[in-house]
Tab-separated table of C-alpha atoms and ligand atoms in Angstrom:
chain	number	residue	atom	x	y	z
A	1	MET	CA	-55.688	89.472	-35.307
A	2	LEU	CA	-54.770	86.269	-33.555
A	3	GLN	CA	-53.825	88.107	-30.391
A	4	GLU	CA	-57.403	89.396	-30.476
A	5	LEU	CA	-58.683	85.811	-30.760
A	6	LYS	CA	-56.587	84.777	-27.767
A	7	ALA	CA	-57.735	87.796	-25.745
A	8	CYS	CA	-61.406	87.173	-26.601
A	9	ILE	CA	-61.141	83.566	-25.457
A	10	GLU	CA	-59.347	84.501	-22.256
A	11	LYS	CA	-61.857	87.170	-21.246
A	12	ALA	CA	-64.963	85.197	-22.277
A	13	GLN	CA	-67.395	84.431	-19.474
A	14	HIS	CA	-69.591	82.113	-21.581
A	15	LEU	CA	-67.680	80.961	-24.670
A	16	THR	CA	-69.474	78.795	-27.215
A	17	VAL	CA	-68.306	77.301	-30.492
A	18	LEU	CA	-70.367	76.558	-33.618
A	19	THR	CA	-68.694	74.271	-36.164
A	20	GLY	CA	-69.431	73.158	-39.699
A	21	ALA	CA	-67.972	70.741	-42.223
A	22	GLY	CA	-64.833	72.853	-42.697
A	23	VAL	CA	-63.614	71.806	-39.255
A	24	SER	CA	-63.589	68.158	-40.420
A	25	ALA	CA	-62.059	68.980	-43.826
A	26	GLU	CA	-58.534	68.661	-42.361
A	27	SER	CA	-59.468	65.129	-41.312
A	28	GLY	CA	-60.045	64.276	-44.960
A	29	ILE	CA	-63.848	64.459	-44.825
A	30	PRO	CA	-65.270	66.364	-47.818
A	31	THR	CA	-67.286	69.504	-47.128
A	32	PHE	CA	-70.599	70.117	-48.847
A	33	ARG	CA	-70.178	73.332	-50.847
A	34	GLY	CA	-66.446	73.817	-51.288
A	35	GLY	CA	-64.543	73.173	-54.523
A	36	ASP	CA	-64.727	69.388	-54.268
A	37	GLY	CA	-67.733	69.490	-51.972
A	38	LEU	CA	-70.245	66.672	-51.825
A	39	TRP	CA	-73.005	68.780	-53.310
A	40	ASN	CA	-70.839	69.338	-56.390
A	41	ARG	CA	-70.665	65.579	-56.999
A	42	TYR	CA	-74.053	64.435	-55.777
A	43	ARG	CA	-77.502	66.005	-55.793
A	44	PRO	CA	-78.645	66.570	-52.192
A	45	GLU	CA	-82.282	66.187	-53.268
A	46	GLU	CA	-81.435	62.669	-54.481
A	47	LEU	CA	-79.627	61.559	-51.332
A	48	ALA	CA	-80.440	63.740	-48.326
A	49	THR	CA	-84.236	64.104	-48.312
A	50	PRO	CA	-87.087	61.958	-46.908
A	51	GLU	CA	-88.519	61.755	-50.442
A	52	ALA	CA	-85.265	60.292	-51.782
A	53	PHE	CA	-85.238	57.751	-48.962
A	54	SER	CA	-88.809	56.597	-49.559
A	55	ARG	CA	-88.206	56.517	-53.338
A	56	ASP	CA	-84.884	54.640	-53.258
A	57	PRO	CA	-83.761	53.675	-49.730
A	58	GLU	CA	-80.997	51.403	-51.016
A	59	THR	CA	-79.191	54.167	-52.938
A	60	VAL	CA	-79.509	56.548	-49.973
A	61	TRP	CA	-78.255	53.863	-47.578
A	62	ARG	CA	-75.305	53.006	-49.845
A	63	TRP	CA	-74.285	56.696	-49.883
A	64	TYR	CA	-74.546	56.963	-46.110
A	65	ALA	CA	-72.654	53.691	-45.613
A	66	TRP	CA	-69.869	55.234	-47.769
A	67	ARG	CA	-69.954	58.434	-45.679
A	68	MET	CA	-69.876	56.398	-42.453
A	69	GLU	CA	-66.833	54.508	-43.779
A	70	ARG	CA	-65.082	57.840	-44.464
A	71	VAL	CA	-66.002	59.281	-41.082
A	72	PHE	CA	-65.279	56.212	-38.944
A	73	SER	CA	-61.829	55.790	-40.505
A	74	ALA	CA	-60.951	59.505	-40.149
A	75	GLN	CA	-59.026	60.935	-37.206
A	76	PRO	CA	-59.736	64.128	-35.244
A	77	ASN	CA	-57.536	67.022	-36.405
A	78	PRO	CA	-55.980	69.887	-34.385
A	79	ALA	CA	-59.186	71.916	-34.612
A	80	HIS	CA	-61.217	69.152	-32.947
A	81	LEU	CA	-58.439	68.613	-30.384
A	82	GLY	CA	-58.174	72.326	-29.666
A	83	PHE	CA	-61.877	72.757	-28.985
A	84	ALA	CA	-61.795	69.677	-26.727
A	85	LYS	CA	-58.812	71.184	-24.872
A	86	LEU	CA	-60.709	74.462	-24.355
A	87	GLN	CA	-63.542	72.489	-22.748
A	88	GLU	CA	-61.105	70.499	-20.614
A	89	MET	CA	-59.586	73.797	-19.395
A	90	GLY	CA	-63.070	74.899	-18.355
A	91	ARG	CA	-63.013	77.672	-20.975
A	92	LEU	CA	-65.786	76.352	-23.265
A	93	ALA	CA	-69.433	76.373	-22.147
A	94	CYS	CA	-70.871	74.516	-25.135
A	95	LEU	CA	-69.809	73.080	-28.495
A	96	ILE	CA	-72.572	73.178	-31.098
A	97	THR	CA	-71.992	71.417	-34.405
A	98	GLN	CA	-73.753	71.022	-37.739
A	99	ASN	CA	-71.526	68.025	-38.435
A	100	VAL	CA	-72.860	64.481	-38.267
A	101	ASP	CA	-69.408	62.968	-37.734
A	102	ASP	CA	-68.184	62.041	-34.245
A	103	LEU	CA	-64.751	63.641	-34.492
A	104	HIS	CA	-65.470	66.220	-31.783
A	105	GLU	CA	-66.340	63.356	-29.400
A	106	ARG	CA	-63.335	61.305	-30.458
A	107	ALA	CA	-61.146	64.357	-29.797
A	108	GLY	CA	-62.520	64.420	-26.243
A	109	SER	CA	-65.367	66.953	-26.442
A	110	ARG	CA	-68.349	66.130	-24.232
A	111	ASP	CA	-72.059	67.023	-24.444
A	112	VAL	CA	-71.716	68.121	-28.071
A	113	LEU	CA	-74.965	69.581	-29.439
A	114	HIS	CA	-75.516	67.935	-32.851
A	115	LEU	CA	-77.971	70.219	-34.665
A	116	HIS	CA	-78.198	67.927	-37.720
A	117	GLY	CA	-77.964	64.541	-35.998
A	118	THR	CA	-75.192	61.964	-36.064
A	119	LEU	CA	-73.941	59.133	-38.277
A	120	ARG	CA	-73.257	57.180	-35.080
A	121	GLN	CA	-76.960	56.360	-34.753
A	122	MET	CA	-79.764	54.874	-36.851
A	123	ARG	CA	-83.445	55.563	-36.195
A	124	CYS	CA	-86.459	53.325	-36.897
A	125	VAL	CA	-89.005	55.005	-39.192
A	126	ALA	CA	-91.768	52.935	-37.559
A	127	CYS	CA	-91.138	52.891	-33.796
A	128	GLY	CA	-88.565	55.688	-33.512
A	129	SER	CA	-86.015	53.569	-31.590
A	130	ARG	CA	-82.437	54.766	-31.908
A	131	ILE	CA	-79.695	52.191	-32.445
A	132	PRO	CA	-75.951	52.913	-32.187
A	133	VAL	CA	-73.888	52.439	-35.363
A	134	HIS	CA	-70.561	50.711	-34.607
A	135	ARG	CA	-69.727	49.957	-38.260
A	136	PRO	CA	-71.355	50.932	-41.557
A	137	PRO	CA	-74.222	48.559	-42.452
A	138	GLU	CA	-73.671	46.215	-45.413
A	139	VAL	CA	-76.335	47.352	-47.887
A	140	PRO	CA	-78.209	45.462	-49.353
A	141	PRO	CA	-80.059	44.234	-47.382
A	142	LEU	CA	-81.647	47.366	-45.910
A	143	PRO	CA	-81.130	47.590	-42.126
A	144	VAL	CA	-84.327	46.871	-40.208
A	145	CYS	CA	-85.364	47.392	-36.602
A	146	ALA	CA	-86.381	44.556	-34.239
A	147	CYS	CA	-89.949	45.819	-34.746
A	148	GLY	CA	-89.599	45.169	-38.480
A	149	GLY	CA	-89.538	48.877	-39.394
A	150	LEU	CA	-86.923	50.295	-41.767
A	151	LEU	CA	-83.891	51.940	-40.125
A	152	ARG	CA	-82.574	55.284	-41.459
A	153	PRO	CA	-79.531	57.397	-40.656
A	154	ASP	CA	-80.322	59.531	-37.584
A	155	VAL	CA	-79.546	62.780	-39.405
A	156	VAL	CA	-81.686	65.797	-40.338
A	157	TRP	CA	-82.443	65.803	-44.068
A	158	PHE	CA	-83.382	68.792	-46.211
A	159	GLY	CA	-87.018	69.628	-45.607
A	160	GLU	CA	-86.969	68.088	-42.125
A	161	SER	CA	-87.039	70.101	-38.926
A	162	LEU	CA	-84.328	69.937	-36.304
A	163	SER	CA	-85.037	68.457	-32.879
A	164	PRO	CA	-86.896	71.257	-31.025
A	165	ASP	CA	-85.078	70.405	-27.775
A	166	VAL	CA	-81.618	70.593	-29.369
A	167	LEU	CA	-82.536	73.801	-31.176
A	168	GLN	CA	-83.861	75.413	-27.985
A	169	LEU	CA	-80.699	74.438	-26.128
A	170	ALA	CA	-78.549	75.899	-28.915
A	171	PHE	CA	-80.423	79.213	-28.939
A	172	ASP	CA	-80.304	79.392	-25.133
A	173	GLU	CA	-76.532	78.881	-25.297
A	174	ALA	CA	-76.199	81.505	-28.044
A	175	SER	CA	-78.230	84.060	-26.071
A	176	ARG	CA	-75.906	83.553	-23.079
A	177	SER	CA	-72.684	83.695	-25.096
A	178	ASP	CA	-70.497	86.747	-24.701
A	179	VAL	CA	-68.187	85.151	-27.282
A	180	MET	CA	-69.017	82.624	-30.027
A	181	ILE	CA	-66.353	81.175	-32.313
A	182	VAL	CA	-67.901	80.111	-35.646
A	183	ALA	CA	-65.535	77.762	-37.439
A	184	GLY	CA	-65.757	75.927	-40.754
A	185	THR	CA	-69.248	76.794	-41.890
A	186	SER	CA	-70.518	78.559	-45.014
A	187	ALA	CA	-73.267	80.015	-42.776
A	188	VAL	CA	-75.951	79.493	-45.441
A	189	VAL	CA	-78.091	76.846	-43.732
A	190	HIS	CA	-80.614	78.013	-41.136
A	191	PRO	CA	-81.494	77.798	-38.307
A	192	ALA	CA	-77.819	77.015	-37.514
A	193	ALA	CA	-76.663	80.168	-39.301
A	194	SER	CA	-78.991	82.251	-37.108
A	195	LEU	CA	-77.126	81.296	-33.924
A	196	PRO	CA	-74.324	83.870	-34.385
A	197	LEU	CA	-76.983	86.521	-35.048
A	198	GLU	CA	-78.526	85.593	-31.685
A	199	VAL	CA	-75.144	86.167	-30.036
A	200	LYS	CA	-74.897	89.617	-31.635
A	201	ARG	CA	-78.497	90.410	-30.683
A	202	HIS	CA	-77.523	89.918	-27.041
A	203	GLY	CA	-74.409	92.105	-27.376
A	204	GLY	CA	-71.943	89.233	-27.734
A	205	THR	CA	-68.806	88.959	-29.894
A	206	VAL	CA	-68.725	86.689	-32.958
A	207	ILE	CA	-65.382	85.395	-34.256
A	208	GLU	CA	-65.325	83.622	-37.630
A	209	ILE	CA	-62.568	81.160	-38.560
A	210	ASN	CA	-62.768	80.303	-42.250
A	211	PRO	CA	-60.286	80.564	-45.149
A	212	ASP	CA	-63.130	82.037	-47.240
A	213	ALA	CA	-65.580	84.864	-46.649
A	214	THR	CA	-69.185	83.900	-45.879
A	215	PRO	CA	-72.482	85.776	-45.374
A	216	LEU	CA	-71.491	85.880	-41.701
A	217	SER	CA	-68.220	87.742	-42.352
A	218	SER	CA	-69.762	91.199	-42.578
A	219	MET	CA	-71.350	90.967	-39.120
A	220	ALA	CA	-68.517	89.087	-37.414
A	221	ASP	CA	-66.418	91.160	-35.006
A	222	LEU	CA	-63.335	89.260	-36.144
A	223	SER	CA	-62.827	87.165	-39.314
A	224	ILE	CA	-59.758	84.950	-39.245
A	225	ARG	CA	-58.996	83.884	-42.809
A	226	MET	CA	-57.220	80.618	-42.162
A	227	PRO	CA	-57.935	76.911	-41.709
A	228	ALA	CA	-59.341	76.127	-38.282
A	229	GLY	CA	-56.557	73.699	-37.364
A	230	MET	CA	-53.925	76.392	-37.930
A	231	ALA	CA	-55.901	79.101	-36.129
A	232	ILE	CA	-56.379	76.891	-33.083
A	233	THR	CA	-52.963	75.279	-32.908
A	234	GLU	CA	-50.438	77.838	-34.070
A	235	ASN	CA	-52.067	80.743	-32.347
A	236	LEU	CA	-53.685	79.386	-29.240
A	237	GLY	CA	-51.176	76.673	-28.488
A	238	LEU	CA	-54.089	74.226	-28.413
A	239	GLY	CA	-54.823	71.306	-30.671
A	240	GLN	CA	-51.771	69.183	-30.028
A	241	SER	CA	-52.873	65.667	-29.184
B	301	APR	N1	-60.981	75.319	-41.711
B	301	APR	C1	-62.056	76.151	-41.590
B	301	APR	N2	-63.009	76.281	-42.542
B	301	APR	C2	-62.858	75.556	-43.669
B	301	APR	C3	-61.767	74.672	-43.877
B	301	APR	C4	-60.814	74.574	-42.835
B	301	APR	N3	-59.742	73.771	-42.951
B	301	APR	N4	-61.918	74.102	-45.115
B	301	APR	C5	-63.065	74.600	-45.642
B	301	APR	N5	-63.615	75.481	-44.783
B	301	APR	C6	-64.869	76.231	-44.915
B	301	APR	C7	-65.297	76.527	-46.328
B	301	APR	O1	-64.726	77.755	-46.758
B	301	APR	C8	-66.823	76.659	-46.157
B	301	APR	O2	-67.172	78.000	-45.852
B	301	APR	O3	-65.889	75.403	-44.376
B	301	APR	C9	-67.133	75.775	-44.954
B	301	APR	C10	-67.893	74.513	-45.306
B	301	APR	O4	-69.161	74.900	-45.771
B	301	APR	P1	-70.220	73.776	-46.174
B	301	APR	O5	-69.553	72.767	-47.039
B	301	APR	O6	-71.427	74.515	-46.675
B	301	APR	O7	-70.570	73.040	-44.806
B	301	APR	P2	-71.535	73.536	-43.653
B	301	APR	O8	-71.483	75.017	-43.517
B	301	APR	O9	-71.211	72.719	-42.459
B	301	APR	O10	-72.983	73.102	-44.217
B	301	APR	C11	-74.084	73.293	-43.341
B	301	APR	O11	-75.495	72.111	-44.908
B	301	APR	O12	-75.558	70.339	-46.390
B	301	APR	C12	-75.991	70.787	-45.134
B	301	APR	O13	-76.521	69.504	-43.250
B	301	APR	C13	-75.452	69.891	-44.058
B	301	APR	O14	-74.563	70.493	-41.887
B	301	APR	C14	-74.508	70.788	-43.276
B	301	APR	C15	-75.065	72.172	-43.552
């Protein structure tokens, strides 16, 4: 099984990786739908939608400030380090993530495609300016832009569309991938979950790394039932810092 993973990576001409919250779980960041997932403790429609933000921006900002605190104090784990190493070795064409944390970047990955945005930026609802986030904002007061507009986390909320440019780039990468590793995602949120299908549609190989089965498992060429950190480190010799 893991020899197959190694062989697939070695023979890949255009290897891409798609990650989800499970890849950051080993850094202590809660996933969304697992046993102690965020959506089991909070209602996404009350915290991660434009309606929630316009109804009660302070509550939404307090939740995101808490998430930023968790993310900014977390460290990259062997899965993040391993994917960064693959890119450094010239073996990885593109890393696409659904995660809004910056652990891939802090592990050394470059040009990460963030499908759902990033906690490392805020965006003005009025003028659209993007402002880097170096530390979580103290809320209240609500963070405001120099133009006076309200700032929001620069993430994609439920009911919002992804950046067309980022999405096009991701689908272009998927259509060129002869191998895609899909790690740490429940594969239930589209359009991200359609990327592996695009790889298959073009005759590519899809490898899933996830301790649990997902809707992707049945069409994956290889399903590795283990945590991503273990799969990357113990079997590919990557992931050591
Ligand atoms: N290694 C690999 N996979 C893991 C690990 C681990 N150590 N721990 C948990 N997982 C798996 C779980 O089995 C689950 O399938 O990670 C997956 C996490 O699924 P979700 O919590 O649904 O996260 P994700 O798939 O990234 O969610 C997609 O939904 O809420 C939105 O925008 C949010 O980007 C997010 C999107």
